[in-house]
Coordinates of C-alpha atoms in Angstrom, one line a residue:
Chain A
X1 CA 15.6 29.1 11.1
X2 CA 18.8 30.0 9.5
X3 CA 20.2 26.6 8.3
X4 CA 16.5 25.3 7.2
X5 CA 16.1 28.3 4.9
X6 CA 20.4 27.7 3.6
X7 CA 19.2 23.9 3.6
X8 CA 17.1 24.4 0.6
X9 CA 19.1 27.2 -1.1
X10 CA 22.1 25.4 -1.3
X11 CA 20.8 22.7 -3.6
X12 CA 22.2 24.6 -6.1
X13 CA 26.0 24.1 -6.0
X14 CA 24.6 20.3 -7.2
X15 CA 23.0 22.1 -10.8
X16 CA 26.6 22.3 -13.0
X17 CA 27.3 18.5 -12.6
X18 CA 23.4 17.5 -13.0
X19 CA 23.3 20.1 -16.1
X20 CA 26.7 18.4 -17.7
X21 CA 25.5 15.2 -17.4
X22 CA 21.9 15.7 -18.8
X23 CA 22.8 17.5 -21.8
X24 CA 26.1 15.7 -22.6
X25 CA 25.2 12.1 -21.6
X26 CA 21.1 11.5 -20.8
X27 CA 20.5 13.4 -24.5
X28 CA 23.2 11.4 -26.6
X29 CA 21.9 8.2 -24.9
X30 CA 18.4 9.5 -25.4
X31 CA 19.0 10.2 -29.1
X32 CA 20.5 6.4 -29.3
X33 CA 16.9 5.1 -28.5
X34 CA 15.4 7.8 -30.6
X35 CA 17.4 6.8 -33.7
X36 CA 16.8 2.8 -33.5
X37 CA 13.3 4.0 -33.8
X38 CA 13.6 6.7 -36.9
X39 CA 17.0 5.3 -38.6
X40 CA 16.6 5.3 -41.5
X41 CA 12.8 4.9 -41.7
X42 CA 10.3 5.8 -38.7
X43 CA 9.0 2.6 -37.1
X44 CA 9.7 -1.2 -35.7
X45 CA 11.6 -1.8 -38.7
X46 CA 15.3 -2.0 -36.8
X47 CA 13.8 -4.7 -34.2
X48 CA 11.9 -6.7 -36.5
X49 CA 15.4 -7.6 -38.4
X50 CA 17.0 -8.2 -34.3
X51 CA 14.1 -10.6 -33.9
X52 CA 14.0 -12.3 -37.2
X53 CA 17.9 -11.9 -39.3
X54 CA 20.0 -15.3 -38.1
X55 CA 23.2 -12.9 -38.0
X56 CA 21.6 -10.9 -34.9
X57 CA 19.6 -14.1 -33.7
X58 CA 22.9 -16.0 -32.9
X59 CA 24.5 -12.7 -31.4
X60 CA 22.2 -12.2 -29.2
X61 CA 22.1 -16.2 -28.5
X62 CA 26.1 -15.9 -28.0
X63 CA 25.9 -13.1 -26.0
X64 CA 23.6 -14.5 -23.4
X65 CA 25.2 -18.1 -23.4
X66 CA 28.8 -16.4 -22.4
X67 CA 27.5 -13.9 -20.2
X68 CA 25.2 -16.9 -18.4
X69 CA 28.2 -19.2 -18.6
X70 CA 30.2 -16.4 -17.5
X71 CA 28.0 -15.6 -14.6
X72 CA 27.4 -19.0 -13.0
X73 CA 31.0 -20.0 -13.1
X74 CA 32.7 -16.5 -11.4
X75 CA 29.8 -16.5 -8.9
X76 CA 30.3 -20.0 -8.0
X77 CA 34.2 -19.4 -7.5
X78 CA 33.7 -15.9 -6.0
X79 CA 31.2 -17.2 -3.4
X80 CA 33.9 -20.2 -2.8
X81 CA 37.0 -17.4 -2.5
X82 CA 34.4 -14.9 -0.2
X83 CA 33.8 -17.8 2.1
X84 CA 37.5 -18.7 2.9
X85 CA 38.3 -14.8 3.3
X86 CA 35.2 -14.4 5.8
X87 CA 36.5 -17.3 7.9
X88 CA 39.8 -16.1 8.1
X89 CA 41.8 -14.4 10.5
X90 CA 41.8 -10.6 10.5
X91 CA 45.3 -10.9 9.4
X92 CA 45.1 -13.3 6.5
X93 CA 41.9 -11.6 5.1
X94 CA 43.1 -8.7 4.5
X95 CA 46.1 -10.4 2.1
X96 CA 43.5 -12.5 0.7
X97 CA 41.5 -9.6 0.1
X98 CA 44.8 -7.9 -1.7
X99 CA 44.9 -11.2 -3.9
X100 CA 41.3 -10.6 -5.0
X101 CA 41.9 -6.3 -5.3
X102 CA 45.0 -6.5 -7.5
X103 CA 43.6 -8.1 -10.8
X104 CA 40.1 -6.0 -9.5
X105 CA 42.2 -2.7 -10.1
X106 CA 44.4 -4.0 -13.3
X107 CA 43.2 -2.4 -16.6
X108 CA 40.7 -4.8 -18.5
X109 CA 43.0 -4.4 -21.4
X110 CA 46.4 -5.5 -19.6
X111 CA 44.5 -8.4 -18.5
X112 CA 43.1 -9.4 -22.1
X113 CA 46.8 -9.1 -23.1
X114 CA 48.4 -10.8 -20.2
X115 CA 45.3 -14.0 -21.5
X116 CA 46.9 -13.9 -24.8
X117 CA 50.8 -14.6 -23.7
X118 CA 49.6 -17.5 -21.5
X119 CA 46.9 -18.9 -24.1
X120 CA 48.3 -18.6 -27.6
X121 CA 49.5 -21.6 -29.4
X122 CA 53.1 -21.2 -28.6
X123 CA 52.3 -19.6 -25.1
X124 CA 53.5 -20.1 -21.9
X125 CA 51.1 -22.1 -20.7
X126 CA 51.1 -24.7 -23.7
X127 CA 54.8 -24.6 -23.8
X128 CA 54.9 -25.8 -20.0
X129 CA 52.5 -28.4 -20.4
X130 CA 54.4 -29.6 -23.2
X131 CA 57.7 -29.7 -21.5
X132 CA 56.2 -31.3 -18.9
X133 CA 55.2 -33.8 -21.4
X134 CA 51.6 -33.5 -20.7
X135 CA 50.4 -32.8 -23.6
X136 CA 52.2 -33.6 -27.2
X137 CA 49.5 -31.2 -29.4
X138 CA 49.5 -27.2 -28.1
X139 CA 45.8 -26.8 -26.8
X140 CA 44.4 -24.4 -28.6
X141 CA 42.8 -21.7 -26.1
X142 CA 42.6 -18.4 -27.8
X143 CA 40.7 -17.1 -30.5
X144 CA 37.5 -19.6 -29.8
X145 CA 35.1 -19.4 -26.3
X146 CA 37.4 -21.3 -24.4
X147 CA 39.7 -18.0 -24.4
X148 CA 36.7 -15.6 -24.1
X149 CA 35.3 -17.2 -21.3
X150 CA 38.8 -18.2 -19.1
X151 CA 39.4 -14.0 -19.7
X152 CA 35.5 -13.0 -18.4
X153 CA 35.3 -15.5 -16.1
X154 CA 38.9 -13.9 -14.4
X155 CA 37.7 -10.4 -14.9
X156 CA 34.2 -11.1 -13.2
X157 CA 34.9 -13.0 -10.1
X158 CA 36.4 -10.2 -8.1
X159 CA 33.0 -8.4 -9.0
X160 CA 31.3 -11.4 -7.7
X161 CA 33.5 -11.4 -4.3
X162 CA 33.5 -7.9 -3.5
X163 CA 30.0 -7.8 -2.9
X164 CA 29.3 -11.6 -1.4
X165 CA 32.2 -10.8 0.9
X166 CA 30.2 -7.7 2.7
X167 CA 27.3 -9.9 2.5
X168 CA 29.1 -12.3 4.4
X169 CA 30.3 -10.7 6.9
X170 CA 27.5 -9.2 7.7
X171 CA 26.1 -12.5 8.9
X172 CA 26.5 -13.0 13.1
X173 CA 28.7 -15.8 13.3
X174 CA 27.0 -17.1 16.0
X175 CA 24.3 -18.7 14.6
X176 CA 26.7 -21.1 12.7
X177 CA 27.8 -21.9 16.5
X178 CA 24.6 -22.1 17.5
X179 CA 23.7 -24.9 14.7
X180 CA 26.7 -26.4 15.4
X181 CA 26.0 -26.8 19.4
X182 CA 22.2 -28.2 18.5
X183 CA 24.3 -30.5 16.8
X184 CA 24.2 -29.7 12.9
X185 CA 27.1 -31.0 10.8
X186 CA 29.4 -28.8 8.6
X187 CA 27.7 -29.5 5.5
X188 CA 23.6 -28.9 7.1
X189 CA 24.9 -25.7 8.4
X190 CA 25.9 -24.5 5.5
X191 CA 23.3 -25.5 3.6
X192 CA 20.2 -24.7 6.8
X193 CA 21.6 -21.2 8.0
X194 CA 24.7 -19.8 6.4
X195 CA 24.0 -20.7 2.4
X196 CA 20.1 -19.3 3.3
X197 CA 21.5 -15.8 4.9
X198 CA 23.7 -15.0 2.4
X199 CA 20.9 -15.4 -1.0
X200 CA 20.6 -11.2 -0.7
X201 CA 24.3 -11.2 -1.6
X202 CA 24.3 -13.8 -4.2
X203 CA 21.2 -12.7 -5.9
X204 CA 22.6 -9.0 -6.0
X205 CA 26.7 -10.3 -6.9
X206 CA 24.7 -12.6 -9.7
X207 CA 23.1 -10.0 -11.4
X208 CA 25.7 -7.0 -11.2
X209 CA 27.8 -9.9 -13.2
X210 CA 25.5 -10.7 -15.7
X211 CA 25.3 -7.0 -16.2
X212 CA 28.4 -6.2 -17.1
X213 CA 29.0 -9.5 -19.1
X214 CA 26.2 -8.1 -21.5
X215 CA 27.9 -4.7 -23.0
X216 CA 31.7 -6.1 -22.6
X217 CA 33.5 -5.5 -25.3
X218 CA 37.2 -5.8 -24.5
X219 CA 38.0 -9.1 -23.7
X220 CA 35.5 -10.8 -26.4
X221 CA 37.5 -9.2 -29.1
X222 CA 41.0 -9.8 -27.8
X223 CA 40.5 -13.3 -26.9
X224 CA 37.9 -14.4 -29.0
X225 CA 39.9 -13.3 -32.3
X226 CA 37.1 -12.5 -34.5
X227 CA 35.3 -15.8 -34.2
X228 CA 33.4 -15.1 -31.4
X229 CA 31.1 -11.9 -31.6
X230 CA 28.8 -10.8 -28.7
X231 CA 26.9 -7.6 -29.1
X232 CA 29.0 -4.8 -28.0
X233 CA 32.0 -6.2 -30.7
X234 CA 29.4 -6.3 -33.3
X235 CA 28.3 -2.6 -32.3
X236 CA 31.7 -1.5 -32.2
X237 CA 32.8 -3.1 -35.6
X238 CA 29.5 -2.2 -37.8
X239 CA 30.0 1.5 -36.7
X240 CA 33.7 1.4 -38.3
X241 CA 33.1 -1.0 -40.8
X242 CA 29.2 -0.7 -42.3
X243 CA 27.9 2.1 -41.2
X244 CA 24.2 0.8 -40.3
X245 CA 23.1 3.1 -37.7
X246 CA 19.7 1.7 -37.2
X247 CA 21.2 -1.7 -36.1
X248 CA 23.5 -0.6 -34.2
X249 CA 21.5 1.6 -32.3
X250 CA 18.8 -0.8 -31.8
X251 CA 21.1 -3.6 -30.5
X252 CA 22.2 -0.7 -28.1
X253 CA 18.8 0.0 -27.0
X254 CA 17.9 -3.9 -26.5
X255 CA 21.1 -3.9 -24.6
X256 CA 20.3 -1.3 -22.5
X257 CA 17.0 -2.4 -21.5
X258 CA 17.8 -5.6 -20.3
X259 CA 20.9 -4.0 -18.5
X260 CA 18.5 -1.0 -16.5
X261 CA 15.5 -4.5 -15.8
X262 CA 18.5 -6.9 -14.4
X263 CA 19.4 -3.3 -12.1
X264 CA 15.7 -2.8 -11.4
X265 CA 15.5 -6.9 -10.4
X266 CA 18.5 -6.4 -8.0
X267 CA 17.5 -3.2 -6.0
X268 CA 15.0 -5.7 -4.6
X269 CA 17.5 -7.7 -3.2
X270 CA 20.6 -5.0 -2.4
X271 CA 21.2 -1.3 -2.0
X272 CA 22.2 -0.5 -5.6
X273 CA 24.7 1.6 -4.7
X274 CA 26.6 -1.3 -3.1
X275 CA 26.7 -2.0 -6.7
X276 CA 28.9 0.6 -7.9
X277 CA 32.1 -0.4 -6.3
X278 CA 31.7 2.9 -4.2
X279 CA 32.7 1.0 -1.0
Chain B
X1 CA 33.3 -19.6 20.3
X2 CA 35.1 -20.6 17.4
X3 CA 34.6 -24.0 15.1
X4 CA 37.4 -25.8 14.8
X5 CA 39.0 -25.9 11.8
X6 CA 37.1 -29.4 9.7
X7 CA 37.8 -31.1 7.2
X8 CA 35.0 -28.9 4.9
X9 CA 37.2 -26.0 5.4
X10 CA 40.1 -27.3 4.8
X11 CA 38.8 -28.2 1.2
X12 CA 37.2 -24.8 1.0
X13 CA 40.5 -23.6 1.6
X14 CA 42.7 -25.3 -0.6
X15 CA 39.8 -24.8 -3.9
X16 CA 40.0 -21.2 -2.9
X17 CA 43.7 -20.8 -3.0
X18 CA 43.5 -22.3 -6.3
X19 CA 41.1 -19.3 -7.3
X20 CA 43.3 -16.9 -5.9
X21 CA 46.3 -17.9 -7.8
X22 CA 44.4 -17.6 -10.6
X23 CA 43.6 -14.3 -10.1
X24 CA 46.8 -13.5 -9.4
X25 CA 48.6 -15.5 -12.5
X26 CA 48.6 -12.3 -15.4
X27 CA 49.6 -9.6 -13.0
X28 CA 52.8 -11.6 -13.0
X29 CA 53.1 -12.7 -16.5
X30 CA 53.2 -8.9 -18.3
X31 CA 56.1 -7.6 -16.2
X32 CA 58.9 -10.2 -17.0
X33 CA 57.7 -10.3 -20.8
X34 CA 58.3 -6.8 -20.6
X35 CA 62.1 -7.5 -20.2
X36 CA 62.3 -10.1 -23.0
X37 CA 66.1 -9.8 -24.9
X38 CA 63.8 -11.9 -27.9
X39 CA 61.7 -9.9 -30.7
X40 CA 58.9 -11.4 -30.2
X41 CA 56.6 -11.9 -27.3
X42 CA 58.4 -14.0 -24.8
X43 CA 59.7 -15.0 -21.6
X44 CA 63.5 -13.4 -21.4
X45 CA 65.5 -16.4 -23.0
X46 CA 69.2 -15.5 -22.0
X47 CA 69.3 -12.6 -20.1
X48 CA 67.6 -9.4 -18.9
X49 CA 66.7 -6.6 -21.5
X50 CA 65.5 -2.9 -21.6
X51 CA 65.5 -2.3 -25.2
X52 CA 61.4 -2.5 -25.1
X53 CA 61.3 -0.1 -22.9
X54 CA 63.7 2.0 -24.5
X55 CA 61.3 1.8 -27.5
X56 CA 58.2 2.6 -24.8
X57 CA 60.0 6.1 -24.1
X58 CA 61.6 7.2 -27.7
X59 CA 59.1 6.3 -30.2
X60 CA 57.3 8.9 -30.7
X61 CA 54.1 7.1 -30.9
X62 CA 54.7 5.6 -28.0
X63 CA 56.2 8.8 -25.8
X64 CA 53.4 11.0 -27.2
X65 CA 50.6 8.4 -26.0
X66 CA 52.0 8.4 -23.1
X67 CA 52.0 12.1 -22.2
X68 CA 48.7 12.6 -23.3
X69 CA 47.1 9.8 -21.6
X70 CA 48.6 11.3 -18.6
X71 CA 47.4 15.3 -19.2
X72 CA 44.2 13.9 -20.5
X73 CA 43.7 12.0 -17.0
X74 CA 44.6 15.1 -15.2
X75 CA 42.1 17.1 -16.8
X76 CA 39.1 15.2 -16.5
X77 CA 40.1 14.0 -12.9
X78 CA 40.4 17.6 -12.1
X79 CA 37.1 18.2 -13.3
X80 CA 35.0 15.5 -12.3
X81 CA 36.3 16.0 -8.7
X82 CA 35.0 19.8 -9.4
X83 CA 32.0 19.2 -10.5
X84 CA 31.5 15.5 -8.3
X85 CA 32.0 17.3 -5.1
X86 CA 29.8 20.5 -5.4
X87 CA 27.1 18.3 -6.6
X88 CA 27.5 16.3 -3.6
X89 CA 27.4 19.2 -1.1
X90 CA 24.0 20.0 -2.9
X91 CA 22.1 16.7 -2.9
X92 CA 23.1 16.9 1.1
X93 CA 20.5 20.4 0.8
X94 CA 18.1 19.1 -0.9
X95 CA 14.7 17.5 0.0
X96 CA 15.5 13.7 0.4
X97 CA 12.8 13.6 -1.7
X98 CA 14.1 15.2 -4.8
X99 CA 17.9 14.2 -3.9
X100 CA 16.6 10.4 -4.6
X101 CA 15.1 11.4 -8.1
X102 CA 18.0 13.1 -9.0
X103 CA 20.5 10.9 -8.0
X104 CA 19.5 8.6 -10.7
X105 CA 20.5 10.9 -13.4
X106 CA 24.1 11.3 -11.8
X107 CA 24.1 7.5 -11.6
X108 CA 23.3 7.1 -15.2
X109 CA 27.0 7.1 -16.8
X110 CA 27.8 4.4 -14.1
X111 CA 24.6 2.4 -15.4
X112 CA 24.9 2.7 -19.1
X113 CA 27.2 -0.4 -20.7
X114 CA 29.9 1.6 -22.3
X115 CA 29.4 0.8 -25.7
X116 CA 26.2 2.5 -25.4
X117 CA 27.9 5.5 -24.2
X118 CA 30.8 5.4 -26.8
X119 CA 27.8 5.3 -29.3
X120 CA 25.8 8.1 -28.6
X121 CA 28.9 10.3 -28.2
X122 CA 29.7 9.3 -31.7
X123 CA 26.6 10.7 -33.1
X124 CA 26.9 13.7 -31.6
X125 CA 30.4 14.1 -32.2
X126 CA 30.3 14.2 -35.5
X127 CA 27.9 17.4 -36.4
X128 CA 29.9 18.9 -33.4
X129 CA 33.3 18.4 -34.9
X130 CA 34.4 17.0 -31.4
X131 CA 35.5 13.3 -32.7
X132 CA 39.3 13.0 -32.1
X133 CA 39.9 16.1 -30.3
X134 CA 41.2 16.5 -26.8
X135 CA 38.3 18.3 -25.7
X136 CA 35.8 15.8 -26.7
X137 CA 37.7 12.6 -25.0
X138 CA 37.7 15.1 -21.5
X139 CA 34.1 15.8 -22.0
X140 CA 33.5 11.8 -22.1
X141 CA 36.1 11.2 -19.4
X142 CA 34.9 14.4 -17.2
X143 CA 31.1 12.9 -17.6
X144 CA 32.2 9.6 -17.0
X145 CA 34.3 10.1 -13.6
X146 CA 31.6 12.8 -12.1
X147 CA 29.3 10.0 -10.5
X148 CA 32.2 8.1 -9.0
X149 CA 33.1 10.8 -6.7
X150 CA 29.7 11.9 -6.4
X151 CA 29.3 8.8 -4.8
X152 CA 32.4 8.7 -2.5
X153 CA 32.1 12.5 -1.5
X154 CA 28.0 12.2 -0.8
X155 CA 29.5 9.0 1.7
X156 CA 32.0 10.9 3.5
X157 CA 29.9 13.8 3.8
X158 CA 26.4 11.5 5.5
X159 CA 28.3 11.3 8.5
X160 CA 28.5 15.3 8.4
X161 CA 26.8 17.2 11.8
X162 CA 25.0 20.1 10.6
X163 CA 26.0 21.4 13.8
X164 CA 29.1 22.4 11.9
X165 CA 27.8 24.4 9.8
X166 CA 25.5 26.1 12.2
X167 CA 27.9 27.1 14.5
X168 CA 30.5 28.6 11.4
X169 CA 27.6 30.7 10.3
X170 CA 26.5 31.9 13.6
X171 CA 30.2 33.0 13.5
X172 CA 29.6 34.9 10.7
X173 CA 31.1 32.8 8.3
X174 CA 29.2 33.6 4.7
X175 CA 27.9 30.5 2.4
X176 CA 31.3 30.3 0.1
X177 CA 33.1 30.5 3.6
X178 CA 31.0 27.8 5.0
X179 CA 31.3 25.1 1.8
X180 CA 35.8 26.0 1.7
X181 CA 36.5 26.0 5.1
X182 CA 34.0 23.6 7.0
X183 CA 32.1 21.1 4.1
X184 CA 35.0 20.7 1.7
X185 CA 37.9 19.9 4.1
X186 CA 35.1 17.3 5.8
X187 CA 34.7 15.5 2.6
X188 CA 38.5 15.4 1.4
X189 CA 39.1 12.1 2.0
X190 CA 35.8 10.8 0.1
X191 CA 36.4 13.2 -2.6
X192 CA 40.5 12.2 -2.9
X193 CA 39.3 8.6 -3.1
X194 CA 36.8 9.1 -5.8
X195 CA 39.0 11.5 -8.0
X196 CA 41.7 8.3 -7.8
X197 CA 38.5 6.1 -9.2
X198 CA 38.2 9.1 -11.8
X199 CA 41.7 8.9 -12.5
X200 CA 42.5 5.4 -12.9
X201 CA 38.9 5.2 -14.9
X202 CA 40.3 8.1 -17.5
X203 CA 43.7 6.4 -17.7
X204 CA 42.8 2.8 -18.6
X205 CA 39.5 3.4 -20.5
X206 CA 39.7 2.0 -23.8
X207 CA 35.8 1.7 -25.5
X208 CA 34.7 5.1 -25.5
X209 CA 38.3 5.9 -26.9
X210 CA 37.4 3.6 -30.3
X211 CA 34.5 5.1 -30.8
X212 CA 35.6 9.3 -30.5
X213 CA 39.5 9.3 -31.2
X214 CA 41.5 7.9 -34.1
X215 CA 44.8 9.8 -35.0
X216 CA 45.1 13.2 -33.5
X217 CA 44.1 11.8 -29.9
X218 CA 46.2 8.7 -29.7
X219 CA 45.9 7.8 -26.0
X220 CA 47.6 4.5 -24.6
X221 CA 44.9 2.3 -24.4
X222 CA 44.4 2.8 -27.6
X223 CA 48.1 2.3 -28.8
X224 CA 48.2 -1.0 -26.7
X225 CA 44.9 -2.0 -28.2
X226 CA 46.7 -2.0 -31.7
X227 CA 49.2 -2.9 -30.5
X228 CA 47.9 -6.3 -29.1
X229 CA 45.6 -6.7 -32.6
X230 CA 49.2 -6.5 -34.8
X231 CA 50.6 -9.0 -32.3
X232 CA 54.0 -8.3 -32.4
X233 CA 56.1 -5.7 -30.8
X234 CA 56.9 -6.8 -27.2
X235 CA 56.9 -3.0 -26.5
X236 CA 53.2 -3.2 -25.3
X237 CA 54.4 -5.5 -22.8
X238 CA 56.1 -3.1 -22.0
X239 CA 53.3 -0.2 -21.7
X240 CA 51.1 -3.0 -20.3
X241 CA 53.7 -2.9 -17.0
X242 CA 53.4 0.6 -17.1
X243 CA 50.1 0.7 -17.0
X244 CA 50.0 -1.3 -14.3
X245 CA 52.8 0.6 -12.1
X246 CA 50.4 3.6 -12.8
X247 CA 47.6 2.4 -11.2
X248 CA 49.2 0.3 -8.4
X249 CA 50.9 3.4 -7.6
X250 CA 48.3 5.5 -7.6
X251 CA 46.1 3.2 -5.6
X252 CA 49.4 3.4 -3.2
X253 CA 48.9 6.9 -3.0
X254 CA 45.3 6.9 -1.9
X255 CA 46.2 4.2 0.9
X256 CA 49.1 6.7 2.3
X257 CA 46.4 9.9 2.0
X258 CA 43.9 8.0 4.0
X259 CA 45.9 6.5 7.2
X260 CA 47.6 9.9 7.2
X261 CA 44.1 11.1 7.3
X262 CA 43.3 8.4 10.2
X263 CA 46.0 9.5 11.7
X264 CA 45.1 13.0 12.2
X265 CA 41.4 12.0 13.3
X266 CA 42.3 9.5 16.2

């Protein structure tokens, strides 16, 4: 009974990395709810002003319009690009899949930066349409939602193919054949058998998206220049600018909430750790 | 049996292509700008130039970013795979039971947005006198990079056979013997992969780094943040390709590691 008895000594070795992240990450987090509770007077007081001040009203109302827009738009092209790269050859999936890994792996910030030298006013892409002559005003494209949601929308749908893609392939081909030889059409097997199997995937790629739309911070303040503030900008600039702890920790809180009930709402539908990118 | 190609696909096909050249669109846009002969932000007018990055490595703003970005990567890479890795050879000992509660809390940095995390480190930065010092960004970066290769090291090490470990003991073989000569070397290749997540993580993380440094810890997310808010100097077009190269060639790396590790297995 050697290795039983080593089995439940060795749990051990697993204590320095569990002890670093409780006291250096669960307690600052922890003291974040704490303090939208206590700062600067014990009580509601923080989420009364979130629920009532227009300011925080149309932050939160901006937030959840991009990260909605955001959502349905990447999903809908990342469930277009999974399905083309599941029907492919072996040989072409696995460039397709490069295509889709490169921008996945590029830093959020090169990409906001790369947006702004094809977006701005005398950018490349308004300077190509206007040689072309097919446009004689330069669109404007940064610094309003039209910027902040062409920059999400390309940093989110590799998030939303990843996952729809294993999903996908999980599915046994044959039954598309199968539909096909009872004499379905393209379009009612999609829609009866394929479409129906993959929901698991698209439920869990849907809300892992709108997750990480809520708390991003990078490419609304790059692209949206200032005029268009979702909550982790507004965080981030209070802290430097006014100071108002209380706020800004309840925002954080609020955030975090709907971030760990969107998590708890997809473990119903997918493994979460699927979610993590670990594959 | 395999549907022919219709008419639906085809479609499918060419909407998707359209998507993927999309997604591929910046990744070539930052590189040419980055040899602009121009001042300003620009596709190279007459010819070819290197003056940017000539700027990139001898301004010392610039060179000293760089560098620490780099060491500061290092370290917490180092570490998380340290302290990622022995946690994962635990969780494997523990009742499934308590493994599962657990796991949660070494989830949690990969759960919270963030801006959330920057946040609370903030706070307790300040009475700490950590803000803006190198230890404090490796602490956040360490914390930050643990579950990632918790997660990769815990996969390569499920399809571990016990066996293994009975038969080195039976040898004689003490615990510490056991976990460097039999566990570890079994869960390299997870382990490698998730210290390259940690690494690439560390390198281009840029939220937690507004919130904890300002002067003293000037890493190169943060110089290219500035960088892109003063609009300017086509240097960050330069550190932008950089940045890039970095992490392609890193990612390189990992896909050379693994078929060499392939290679040895089959």
């Amino acid at each position: 009974m050697l290795t039983r008895r080593s089995a439940r000594q060795g749990g051990f070795v697993a204590l320095p990395a569990l002890l670093l992240i409780a006291v250096c990450f669960v307690l600052p987090v922890g003291n974040v709810l704490r303090l939208s509770f206590t700062e600067p007077v014990p009580g509601f007081e923080n989420y009364v002003h979130l629920a009532t001040e227009s300011l925080y009203i149309r932050i939160a109302i901006t937030t959840l319009r991009i990260s909605v827009l955001t959502t349905v738009v990447a999903v809908g092209l990342g469930y277009l690009v999974a399905y083309v790269i599941a029907q492919a050859s072996p040989g072409l999936r696995s460039w397709l899949l490069l295509v889709v890994l490169i921008p996945f792996w590029m830093s959020v910030l090169v990409r906001a930066f790369a947006w702004i030298l094809l977006l701005q006013r005398e950018g490349l892409l308004n300077s190509a349409l206007m040689s072309l002559g097919l446009i004689q005003q330069p669109l404007s494209l940064l610094r309003n939602e039209t910027g902040v949601l062409i920059g999400m929308v390309h940093y989110m749908i590799p998030y939303a193919t990843l996952p729809l893609l294993s999903s996908m392939l999980a599915i046994d081909s044959r039954l598309m054949a199968a539909a096909r030889a009872c004499g379905a059409g393209p379009i009612r097997t999609m829609w009866r058998i394929f479409l129906p199997l993959s929901l698991p995937g698209l439920a869990g790629a849907t809300i892992l998206v709108f997750v990480l739309n809520l708390g991003f911070l990078v490419t609304p303040a790059l692209l949206g220049g200032g005029k268009v503030i979702m909550v982790a900008q507004y965080i981030q600039f209070g802290i430097n600018e006014t100071l108002n702890w209380g706020i800004a920790t309840a925002l954080a809180t609020s955030l975090l909430a709907l971030v760990l009930i969107s998590l708890v709402v997809a473990s119903r539908f997918i493994r979460t750790e699927t979610l993590f990118g670990a594959a | 049996m395999r549907a022919r190609p219709s008419g639906w696909l085809l479609a499918a096909r060419i909407a998707a292509f359209g998507v993927l050249a999309f997604l591929i669109l910046p990744a070539f846009i930052v590189v040419p700008v980055s040899f602009t002969d121009t001042d300003y932000l620009s596709l190279p007018q007459d010819h070819l130039s290197l003056s940017h990055w000539q700027t990139l490595f001898q301004t010392p703003m610039w060179r000293n970013s760089l560098v620490q970005s780099f060491a500061v990567a290092v370290a917490s890479t180092l570490l998380s795979a340290l302290f990622g890795s022995l946690a994962a050879v635990g969780f494997m000992r523990m009742k499934p039971s308590m493994a599962a509660k657990l796991r949660l809390v070494l989830l949690l940095p990969l759960i919270v947005p963030t801006i959330v995390a920057g946040l609370a480190w903030y706070w307790v930065y300040i009475p700490l006198r950590l803000l803006d010092t190198y230890f404090g960004v490796i602490l956040a970066h360490t914390v930050a990079g643990i579950p990632l290769v918790f997660v990769t090291a815990s996969s390569a090490l499920a399809a571990f056979d016990p066996r293994l470990e009975q038969a080195a003991r039976s040898m004689g073989a003490g615990q510490v013997r056991v976990l460097r000569q039999v566990i570890l070397p079994f869960a390299m290749p997870g382990i490698l992969s998730g210290a390259v997540f940690a690494f690439i993580a560390s390198w281009d993380e840029v939220v937690v780094l507004l919130f904890i440094t300002s002067r003293n810890v000037y890493l190169l997310p943060r110089a290219i943040w500035d960088g892109i808010n003063d609009n300017v100097d086509p240097a960050v077009a330069a550190a932008a390709t950089l940045m890039i190269s970095v992490t392609v060639g890193i990612l390189l790396l990992q896909q050379l590691l693994s078929r060499r590790e392939n290679g040895k297995a089959s």
